[in-house]
Amino acid sequence: MKLNPNNPNNMQPITTGDITKQIKGIKNALKQPELYNDEEIRHLKRSLRELYAERTSLNKGYGFG
């Protein structure tokens, strides 16, 4: 869990559940490409890659050994 840098006034923690909800929303948006132009689709795909990386870093456990 880490703090949300996008909202400095209300420092709410970001959880993997929040990120997963965002990923599902972007995936649903990408299933309807006729609603978006090329630039918006690129932005959605870039955001999706960044969210996957962020979720991976949050799930990375530093266990024993």
mmCIF file as gemmi writes it, N, C-alpha and C atoms, coordinates in Angstrom:
data_model
loop_
_atom_site.group_PDB
_atom_site.id
_atom_site.type_symbol
_atom_site.label_atom_id
_atom_site.label_alt_id
_atom_site.label_comp_id
_atom_site.label_asym_id
_atom_site.label_entity_id
_atom_site.label_seq_id
_atom_site.pdbx_PDB_ins_code
_atom_site.Cartn_x
_atom_site.Cartn_y
_atom_site.Cartn_z
_atom_site.occupancy
_atom_site.B_iso_or_equiv
_atom_site.pdbx_formal_charge
_atom_site.auth_seq_id
_atom_site.auth_asym_id
_atom_site.pdbx_PDB_model_num
ATOM 1 N N . MET Axp A 1 ? 0.847 -1.159 0 1 0 ? 1 A 1
ATOM 2 C CA . MET Axp A 1 ? 0 0 0 1 0 ? 1 A 1
ATOM 3 C C . MET Axp A 1 ? 0.896 1.226 0 1 0 ? 1 A 1
ATOM 4 N N . LYS Axp A 2 ? 0.546 2.224 -0.8 1 0 ? 2 A 1
ATOM 5 C CA . LYS Axp A 2 ? 1.279 3.48 -0.795 1 0 ? 2 A 1
ATOM 6 C C . LYS Axp A 2 ? 0.3 4.627 -0.91 1 0 ? 2 A 1
ATOM 7 N N . LEU Axp A 3 ? 0.784 5.851 -0.686 1 0 ? 3 A 1
ATOM 8 C CA . LEU Axp A 3 ? -0.089 7.009 -0.716 1 0 ? 3 A 1
ATOM 9 C C . LEU Axp A 3 ? -0.319 7.477 -2.141 1 0 ? 3 A 1
ATOM 10 N N . ASN Axp A 4 ? -1.478 8.049 -2.389 1 0 ? 4 A 1
ATOM 11 C CA . ASN Axp A 4 ? -1.871 8.505 -3.712 1 0 ? 4 A 1
ATOM 12 C C . ASN Axp A 4 ? -1.206 9.844 -4.015 1 0 ? 4 A 1
ATOM 13 N N . PRO Axp A 5 ? -0.268 9.898 -4.966 1 0 ? 5 A 1
ATOM 14 C CA . PRO Axp A 5 ? 0.409 11.16 -5.278 1 0 ? 5 A 1
ATOM 15 C C . PRO Axp A 5 ? -0.465 12.115 -6.092 1 0 ? 5 A 1
ATOM 16 N N . ASN Axp A 6 ? -1.549 11.624 -6.687 1 0 ? 6 A 1
ATOM 17 C CA . ASN Axp A 6 ? -2.413 12.467 -7.509 1 0 ? 6 A 1
ATOM 18 C C . ASN Axp A 6 ? -3.331 13.345 -6.685 1 0 ? 6 A 1
ATOM 19 N N . ASN Axp A 7 ? -3.478 13.069 -5.423 1 0 ? 7 A 1
ATOM 20 C CA . ASN Axp A 7 ? -4.366 13.826 -4.563 1 0 ? 7 A 1
ATOM 21 C C . ASN Axp A 7 ? -3.606 14.218 -3.29 1 0 ? 7 A 1
ATOM 22 N N . PRO Axp A 8 ? -2.795 15.287 -3.338 1 0 ? 8 A 1
ATOM 23 C CA . PRO Axp A 8 ? -1.957 15.626 -2.186 1 0 ? 8 A 1
ATOM 24 C C . PRO Axp A 8 ? -2.751 16.103 -0.966 1 0 ? 8 A 1
ATOM 25 N N . ASN Axp A 9 ? -3.948 16.644 -1.15 1 0 ? 9 A 1
ATOM 26 C CA . ASN Axp A 9 ? -4.722 17.129 -0.015 1 0 ? 9 A 1
ATOM 27 C C . ASN Axp A 9 ? -5.302 15.987 0.812 1 0 ? 9 A 1
ATOM 28 N N . ASN Axp A 10 ? -5.73 14.954 0.154 1 0 ? 10 A 1
ATOM 29 C CA . ASN Axp A 10 ? -6.334 13.814 0.827 1 0 ? 10 A 1
ATOM 30 C C . ASN Axp A 10 ? -5.468 12.598 0.529 1 0 ? 10 A 1
ATOM 31 N N . MET Axp A 11 ? -4.466 12.393 1.325 1 0 ? 11 A 1
ATOM 32 C CA . MET Axp A 11 ? -3.486 11.337 1.068 1 0 ? 11 A 1
ATOM 33 C C . MET Axp A 11 ? -4.068 9.974 1.423 1 0 ? 11 A 1
ATOM 34 N N . GLN Axp A 12 ? -4.889 9.437 0.516 1 0 ? 12 A 1
ATOM 35 C CA . GLN Axp A 12 ? -5.471 8.12 0.71 1 0 ? 12 A 1
ATOM 36 C C . GLN Axp A 12 ? -4.519 7.067 0.156 1 0 ? 12 A 1
ATOM 37 N N . PRO Axp A 13 ? -4.441 5.938 0.809 1 0 ? 13 A 1
ATOM 38 C CA . PRO Axp A 13 ? -3.565 4.882 0.307 1 0 ? 13 A 1
ATOM 39 C C . PRO Axp A 13 ? -4.132 4.231 -0.952 1 0 ? 13 A 1
ATOM 40 N N . ILE Axp A 14 ? -3.237 3.819 -1.831 1 0 ? 14 A 1
ATOM 41 C CA . ILE Axp A 14 ? -3.607 3.08 -3.036 1 0 ? 14 A 1
ATOM 42 C C . ILE Axp A 14 ? -3.398 1.605 -2.734 1 0 ? 14 A 1
ATOM 43 N N . THR Axp A 15 ? -4.394 0.793 -2.986 1 0 ? 15 A 1
ATOM 44 C CA . THR Axp A 15 ? -4.272 -0.641 -2.758 1 0 ? 15 A 1
ATOM 45 C C . THR Axp A 15 ? -4.276 -1.364 -4.093 1 0 ? 15 A 1
ATOM 46 N N . THR Axp A 16 ? -3.939 -2.632 -4.049 1 0 ? 16 A 1
ATOM 47 C CA . THR Axp A 16 ? -3.952 -3.416 -5.283 1 0 ? 16 A 1
ATOM 48 C C . THR Axp A 16 ? -5.376 -3.545 -5.816 1 0 ? 16 A 1
ATOM 49 N N . GLY Axp A 17 ? -6.368 -3.53 -4.932 1 0 ? 17 A 1
ATOM 50 C CA . GLY Axp A 17 ? -7.757 -3.585 -5.37 1 0 ? 17 A 1
ATOM 51 C C . GLY Axp A 17 ? -8.147 -2.369 -6.182 1 0 ? 17 A 1
ATOM 52 N N . ASP Axp A 18 ? -7.671 -1.18 -5.754 1 0 ? 18 A 1
ATOM 53 C CA . ASP Axp A 18 ? -7.942 0.044 -6.51 1 0 ? 18 A 1
ATOM 54 C C . ASP Axp A 18 ? -7.324 -0.022 -7.898 1 0 ? 18 A 1
ATOM 55 N N . ILE Axp A 19 ? -6.096 -0.505 -7.953 1 0 ? 19 A 1
ATOM 56 C CA . ILE Axp A 19 ? -5.399 -0.599 -9.239 1 0 ? 19 A 1
ATOM 57 C C . ILE Axp A 19 ? -6.094 -1.623 -10.14 1 0 ? 19 A 1
ATOM 58 N N . THR Axp A 20 ? -6.539 -2.72 -9.556 1 0 ? 20 A 1
ATOM 59 C CA . THR Axp A 20 ? -7.232 -3.744 -10.344 1 0 ? 20 A 1
ATOM 60 C C . THR Axp A 20 ? -8.53 -3.195 -10.927 1 0 ? 20 A 1
ATOM 61 N N . LYS Axp A 21 ? -9.247 -2.377 -10.164 1 0 ? 21 A 1
ATOM 62 C CA . LYS Axp A 21 ? -10.471 -1.758 -10.679 1 0 ? 21 A 1
ATOM 63 C C . LYS Axp A 21 ? -10.161 -0.845 -11.863 1 0 ? 21 A 1
ATOM 64 N N . GLN Axp A 22 ? -9.068 -0.08 -11.766 1 0 ? 22 A 1
ATOM 65 C CA . GLN Axp A 22 ? -8.679 0.797 -12.869 1 0 ? 22 A 1
ATOM 66 C C . GLN Axp A 22 ? -8.303 -0.024 -14.097 1 0 ? 22 A 1
ATOM 67 N N . ILE Axp A 23 ? -7.592 -1.132 -13.891 1 0 ? 23 A 1
ATOM 68 C CA . ILE Axp A 23 ? -7.198 -1.998 -15.003 1 0 ? 23 A 1
ATOM 69 C C . ILE Axp A 23 ? -8.428 -2.55 -15.709 1 0 ? 23 A 1
ATOM 70 N N . LYS Axp A 24 ? -9.411 -3.01 -14.934 1 0 ? 24 A 1
ATOM 71 C CA . LYS Axp A 24 ? -10.642 -3.545 -15.532 1 0 ? 24 A 1
ATOM 72 C C . LYS Axp A 24 ? -11.373 -2.47 -16.326 1 0 ? 24 A 1
ATOM 73 N N . GLY Axp A 25 ? -11.395 -1.25 -15.816 1 0 ? 25 A 1
ATOM 74 C CA . GLY Axp A 25 ? -12.06 -0.164 -16.522 1 0 ? 25 A 1
ATOM 75 C C . GLY Axp A 25 ? -11.38 0.158 -17.843 1 0 ? 25 A 1
ATOM 76 N N . ILE Axp A 26 ? -10.062 0.164 -17.843 1 0 ? 26 A 1
ATOM 77 C CA . ILE Axp A 26 ? -9.318 0.443 -19.078 1 0 ? 26 A 1
ATOM 78 C C . ILE Axp A 26 ? -9.513 -0.692 -20.075 1 0 ? 26 A 1
ATOM 79 N N . LYS Axp A 27 ? -9.508 -1.932 -19.592 1 0 ? 27 A 1
ATOM 80 C CA . LYS Axp A 27 ? -9.732 -3.067 -20.498 1 0 ? 27 A 1
ATOM 81 C C . LYS Axp A 27 ? -11.105 -2.984 -21.146 1 0 ? 27 A 1
ATOM 82 N N . ASN Axp A 28 ? -12.117 -2.628 -20.367 1 0 ? 28 A 1
ATOM 83 C CA . ASN Axp A 28 ? -13.46 -2.477 -20.932 1 0 ? 28 A 1
ATOM 84 C C . ASN Axp A 28 ? -13.506 -1.341 -21.956 1 0 ? 28 A 1
ATOM 85 N N . ALA Axp A 29 ? -12.783 -0.265 -21.696 1 0 ? 29 A 1
ATOM 86 C CA . ALA Axp A 29 ? -12.738 0.849 -22.64 1 0 ? 29 A 1
ATOM 87 C C . ALA Axp A 29 ? -12.046 0.434 -23.945 1 0 ? 29 A 1
ATOM 88 N N . LEU Axp A 30 ? -11 -0.382 -23.831 1 0 ? 30 A 1
ATOM 89 C CA . LEU Axp A 30 ? -10.277 -0.809 -25.029 1 0 ? 30 A 1
ATOM 90 C C . LEU Axp A 30 ? -11.079 -1.809 -25.861 1 0 ? 30 A 1
ATOM 91 N N . LYS Axp A 31 ? -12.104 -2.408 -25.287 1 0 ? 31 A 1
ATOM 92 C CA . LYS Axp A 31 ? -12.966 -3.312 -26.054 1 0 ? 31 A 1
ATOM 93 C C . LYS Axp A 31 ? -13.897 -2.551 -26.985 1 0 ? 31 A 1
ATOM 94 N N . GLN Axp A 32 ? -13.971 -1.227 -26.831 1 0 ? 32 A 1
ATOM 95 C CA . GLN Axp A 32 ? -14.827 -0.389 -27.67 1 0 ? 32 A 1
ATOM 96 C C . GLN Axp A 32 ? -13.98 0.676 -28.369 1 0 ? 32 A 1
ATOM 97 N N . PRO Axp A 33 ? -13.124 0.274 -29.302 1 0 ? 33 A 1
ATOM 98 C CA . PRO Axp A 33 ? -12.199 1.228 -29.921 1 0 ? 33 A 1
ATOM 99 C C . PRO Axp A 33 ? -12.879 2.289 -30.785 1 0 ? 33 A 1
ATOM 100 N N . GLU Axp A 34 ? -14.117 2.054 -31.186 1 0 ? 34 A 1
ATOM 101 C CA . GLU Axp A 34 ? -14.794 3.032 -32.037 1 0 ? 34 A 1
ATOM 102 C C . GLU Axp A 34 ? -15.127 4.32 -31.278 1 0 ? 34 A 1
ATOM 103 N N . LEU Axp A 35 ? -15.067 4.283 -29.955 1 0 ? 35 A 1
ATOM 104 C CA . LEU Axp A 35 ? -15.383 5.465 -29.154 1 0 ? 35 A 1
ATOM 105 C C . LEU Axp A 35 ? -14.188 6.4 -28.97 1 0 ? 35 A 1
ATOM 106 N N . TYR Axp A 36 ? -12.992 5.953 -29.342 1 0 ? 36 A 1
ATOM 107 C CA . TYR Axp A 36 ? -11.776 6.707 -29.061 1 0 ? 36 A 1
ATOM 108 C C . TYR Axp A 36 ? -10.964 6.922 -30.333 1 0 ? 36 A 1
ATOM 109 N N . ASN Axp A 37 ? -10.21 8.022 -30.35 1 0 ? 37 A 1
ATOM 110 C CA . ASN Axp A 37 ? -9.302 8.225 -31.478 1 0 ? 37 A 1
ATOM 111 C C . ASN Axp A 37 ? -7.956 7.565 -31.154 1 0 ? 37 A 1
ATOM 112 N N . ASP Axp A 38 ? -7.027 7.606 -32.104 1 0 ? 38 A 1
ATOM 113 C CA . ASP Axp A 38 ? -5.762 6.894 -31.952 1 0 ? 38 A 1
ATOM 114 C C . ASP Axp A 38 ? -4.952 7.382 -30.752 1 0 ? 38 A 1
ATOM 115 N N . GLU Axp A 39 ? -4.944 8.688 -30.534 1 0 ? 39 A 1
ATOM 116 C CA . GLU Axp A 39 ? -4.17 9.237 -29.427 1 0 ? 39 A 1
ATOM 117 C C . GLU Axp A 39 ? -4.724 8.764 -28.073 1 0 ? 39 A 1
ATOM 118 N N . GLU Axp A 40 ? -6.038 8.718 -27.958 1 0 ? 40 A 1
ATOM 119 C CA . GLU Axp A 40 ? -6.662 8.271 -26.709 1 0 ? 40 A 1
ATOM 120 C C . GLU Axp A 40 ? -6.408 6.785 -26.462 1 0 ? 40 A 1
ATOM 121 N N . ILE Axp A 41 ? -6.418 5.988 -27.517 1 0 ? 41 A 1
ATOM 122 C CA . ILE Axp A 41 ? -6.14 4.556 -27.374 1 0 ? 41 A 1
ATOM 123 C C . ILE Axp A 41 ? -4.697 4.35 -26.926 1 0 ? 41 A 1
ATOM 124 N N . ARG Axp A 42 ? -3.757 5.113 -27.495 1 0 ? 42 A 1
ATOM 125 C CA . ARG Axp A 42 ? -2.362 5.017 -27.06 1 0 ? 42 A 1
ATOM 126 C C . ARG Axp A 42 ? -2.216 5.383 -25.595 1 0 ? 42 A 1
ATOM 127 N N . HIS Axp A 43 ? -2.942 6.431 -25.178 1 0 ? 43 A 1
ATOM 128 C CA . HIS Axp A 43 ? -2.881 6.851 -23.777 1 0 ? 43 A 1
ATOM 129 C C . HIS Axp A 43 ? -3.443 5.763 -22.858 1 0 ? 43 A 1
ATOM 130 N N . LEU Axp A 44 ? -4.543 5.135 -23.267 1 0 ? 44 A 1
ATOM 131 C CA . LEU Axp A 44 ? -5.131 4.059 -22.468 1 0 ? 44 A 1
ATOM 132 C C . LEU Axp A 44 ? -4.175 2.873 -22.347 1 0 ? 44 A 1
ATOM 133 N N . LYS Axp A 45 ? -3.541 2.497 -23.439 1 0 ? 45 A 1
ATOM 134 C CA . LYS Axp A 45 ? -2.612 1.371 -23.414 1 0 ? 45 A 1
ATOM 135 C C . LYS Axp A 45 ? -1.39 1.686 -22.553 1 0 ? 45 A 1
ATOM 136 N N . ARG Axp A 46 ? -0.901 2.918 -22.652 1 0 ? 46 A 1
ATOM 137 C CA . ARG Axp A 46 ? 0.236 3.327 -21.826 1 0 ? 46 A 1
ATOM 138 C C . ARG Axp A 46 ? -0.137 3.29 -20.343 1 0 ? 46 A 1
ATOM 139 N N . SER Axp A 47 ? -1.325 3.776 -20.026 1 0 ? 47 A 1
ATOM 140 C CA . SER Axp A 47 ? -1.797 3.756 -18.638 1 0 ? 47 A 1
ATOM 141 C C . SER Axp A 47 ? -1.946 2.326 -18.136 1 0 ? 47 A 1
ATOM 142 N N . LEU Axp A 48 ? -2.413 1.442 -19.001 1 0 ? 48 A 1
ATOM 143 C CA . LEU Axp A 48 ? -2.578 0.043 -18.631 1 0 ? 48 A 1
ATOM 144 C C . LEU Axp A 48 ? -1.231 -0.593 -18.293 1 0 ? 48 A 1
ATOM 145 N N . ARG Axp A 49 ? -0.218 -0.339 -19.114 1 0 ? 49 A 1
ATOM 146 C CA . ARG Axp A 49 ? 1.12 -0.868 -18.835 1 0 ? 49 A 1
ATOM 147 C C . ARG Axp A 49 ? 1.657 -0.339 -17.519 1 0 ? 49 A 1
ATOM 148 N N . GLU Axp A 50 ? 1.459 0.968 -17.256 1 0 ? 50 A 1
ATOM 149 C CA . GLU Axp A 50 ? 1.951 1.561 -16.013 1 0 ? 50 A 1
ATOM 150 C C . GLU Axp A 50 ? 1.223 0.98 -14.797 1 0 ? 50 A 1
ATOM 151 N N . LEU Axp A 51 ? -0.085 0.737 -14.927 1 0 ? 51 A 1
ATOM 152 C CA . LEU Axp A 51 ? -0.833 0.164 -13.817 1 0 ? 51 A 1
ATOM 153 C C . LEU Axp A 51 ? -0.404 -1.273 -13.539 1 0 ? 51 A 1
ATOM 154 N N . TYR Axp A 52 ? -0.137 -2.047 -14.592 1 0 ? 52 A 1
ATOM 155 C CA . TYR Axp A 52 ? 0.373 -3.399 -14.386 1 0 ? 52 A 1
ATOM 156 C C . TYR Axp A 52 ? 1.698 -3.367 -13.625 1 0 ? 52 A 1
ATOM 157 N N . ALA Axp A 53 ? 2.594 -2.455 -14.018 1 0 ? 53 A 1
ATOM 158 C CA . ALA Axp A 53 ? 3.888 -2.35 -13.347 1 0 ? 53 A 1
ATOM 159 C C . ALA Axp A 53 ? 3.721 -1.915 -11.892 1 0 ? 53 A 1
ATOM 160 N N . GLU Axp A 54 ? 2.822 -0.974 -11.648 1 0 ? 54 A 1
ATOM 161 C CA . GLU Axp A 54 ? 2.593 -0.512 -10.285 1 0 ? 54 A 1
ATOM 162 C C . GLU Axp A 54 ? 2.002 -1.615 -9.416 1 0 ? 54 A 1
ATOM 163 N N . ARG Axp A 55 ? 1.058 -2.378 -9.963 1 0 ? 55 A 1
ATOM 164 C CA . ARG Axp A 55 ? 0.456 -3.481 -9.198 1 0 ? 55 A 1
ATOM 165 C C . ARG Axp A 55 ? 1.497 -4.547 -8.892 1 0 ? 55 A 1
ATOM 166 N N . THR Axp A 56 ? 2.378 -4.811 -9.852 1 0 ? 56 A 1
ATOM 167 C CA . THR Axp A 56 ? 3.44 -5.793 -9.628 1 0 ? 56 A 1
ATOM 168 C C . THR Axp A 56 ? 4.367 -5.34 -8.502 1 0 ? 56 A 1
ATOM 169 N N . SER Axp A 57 ? 4.709 -4.049 -8.504 1 0 ? 57 A 1
ATOM 170 C CA . SER Axp A 57 ? 5.599 -3.55 -7.458 1 0 ? 57 A 1
ATOM 171 C C . SER Axp A 57 ? 4.94 -3.568 -6.094 1 0 ? 57 A 1
ATOM 172 N N . LEU Axp A 58 ? 3.609 -3.328 -6.034 1 0 ? 58 A 1
ATOM 173 C CA . LEU Axp A 58 ? 2.908 -3.39 -4.76 1 0 ? 58 A 1
ATOM 174 C C . LEU Axp A 58 ? 2.789 -4.825 -4.249 1 0 ? 58 A 1
ATOM 175 N N . ASN Axp A 59 ? 2.652 -5.776 -5.155 1 0 ? 59 A 1
ATOM 176 C CA . ASN Axp A 59 ? 2.507 -7.179 -4.757 1 0 ? 59 A 1
ATOM 177 C C . ASN Axp A 59 ? 3.836 -7.849 -4.463 1 0 ? 59 A 1
ATOM 178 N N . LYS Axp A 60 ? 4.923 -7.215 -4.837 1 0 ? 60 A 1
ATOM 179 C CA . LYS Axp A 60 ? 6.228 -7.826 -4.634 1 0 ? 60 A 1
ATOM 180 C C . LYS Axp A 60 ? 6.481 -7.944 -3.135 1 0 ? 60 A 1
ATOM 181 N N . GLY Axp A 61 ? 6.647 -9.145 -2.702 1 0 ? 61 A 1
ATOM 182 C CA . GLY Axp A 61 ? 6.885 -9.386 -1.287 1 0 ? 61 A 1
ATOM 183 C C . GLY Axp A 61 ? 8.363 -9.594 -1.023 1 0 ? 61 A 1
ATOM 184 N N . TYR Axp A 62 ? 8.811 -9.103 0.09 1 0 ? 62 A 1
ATOM 185 C CA . TYR Axp A 62 ? 10.2 -9.305 0.497 1 0 ? 62 A 1
ATOM 186 C C . TYR Axp A 62 ? 10.164 -10.284 1.648 1 0 ? 62 A 1
ATOM 187 N N . GLY Axp A 63 ? 10.047 -11.536 1.296 1 0 ? 63 A 1
ATOM 188 C CA . GLY Axp A 63 ? 9.888 -12.6 2.291 1 0 ? 63 A 1
ATOM 189 C C . GLY Axp A 63 ? 11.219 -13.107 2.793 1 0 ? 63 A 1
ATOM 190 N N . PHE Axp A 64 ? 11.196 -14.305 3.258 1 0 ? 64 A 1
ATOM 191 C CA . PHE Axp A 64 ? 12.391 -14.939 3.808 1 0 ? 64 A 1
ATOM 192 C C . PHE Axp A 64 ? 13.229 -15.52 2.684 1 0 ? 64 A 1
ATOM 193 N N . GLY Axp A 65 ? 14.477 -15.149 2.643 1 0 ? 65 A 1
ATOM 194 C CA . GLY Axp A 65 ? 15.431 -15.797 1.761 1 0 ? 65 A 1
ATOM 195 C C . GLY Axp A 65 ? 15.33 -15.466 0.371 1 0 ? 65 A 1
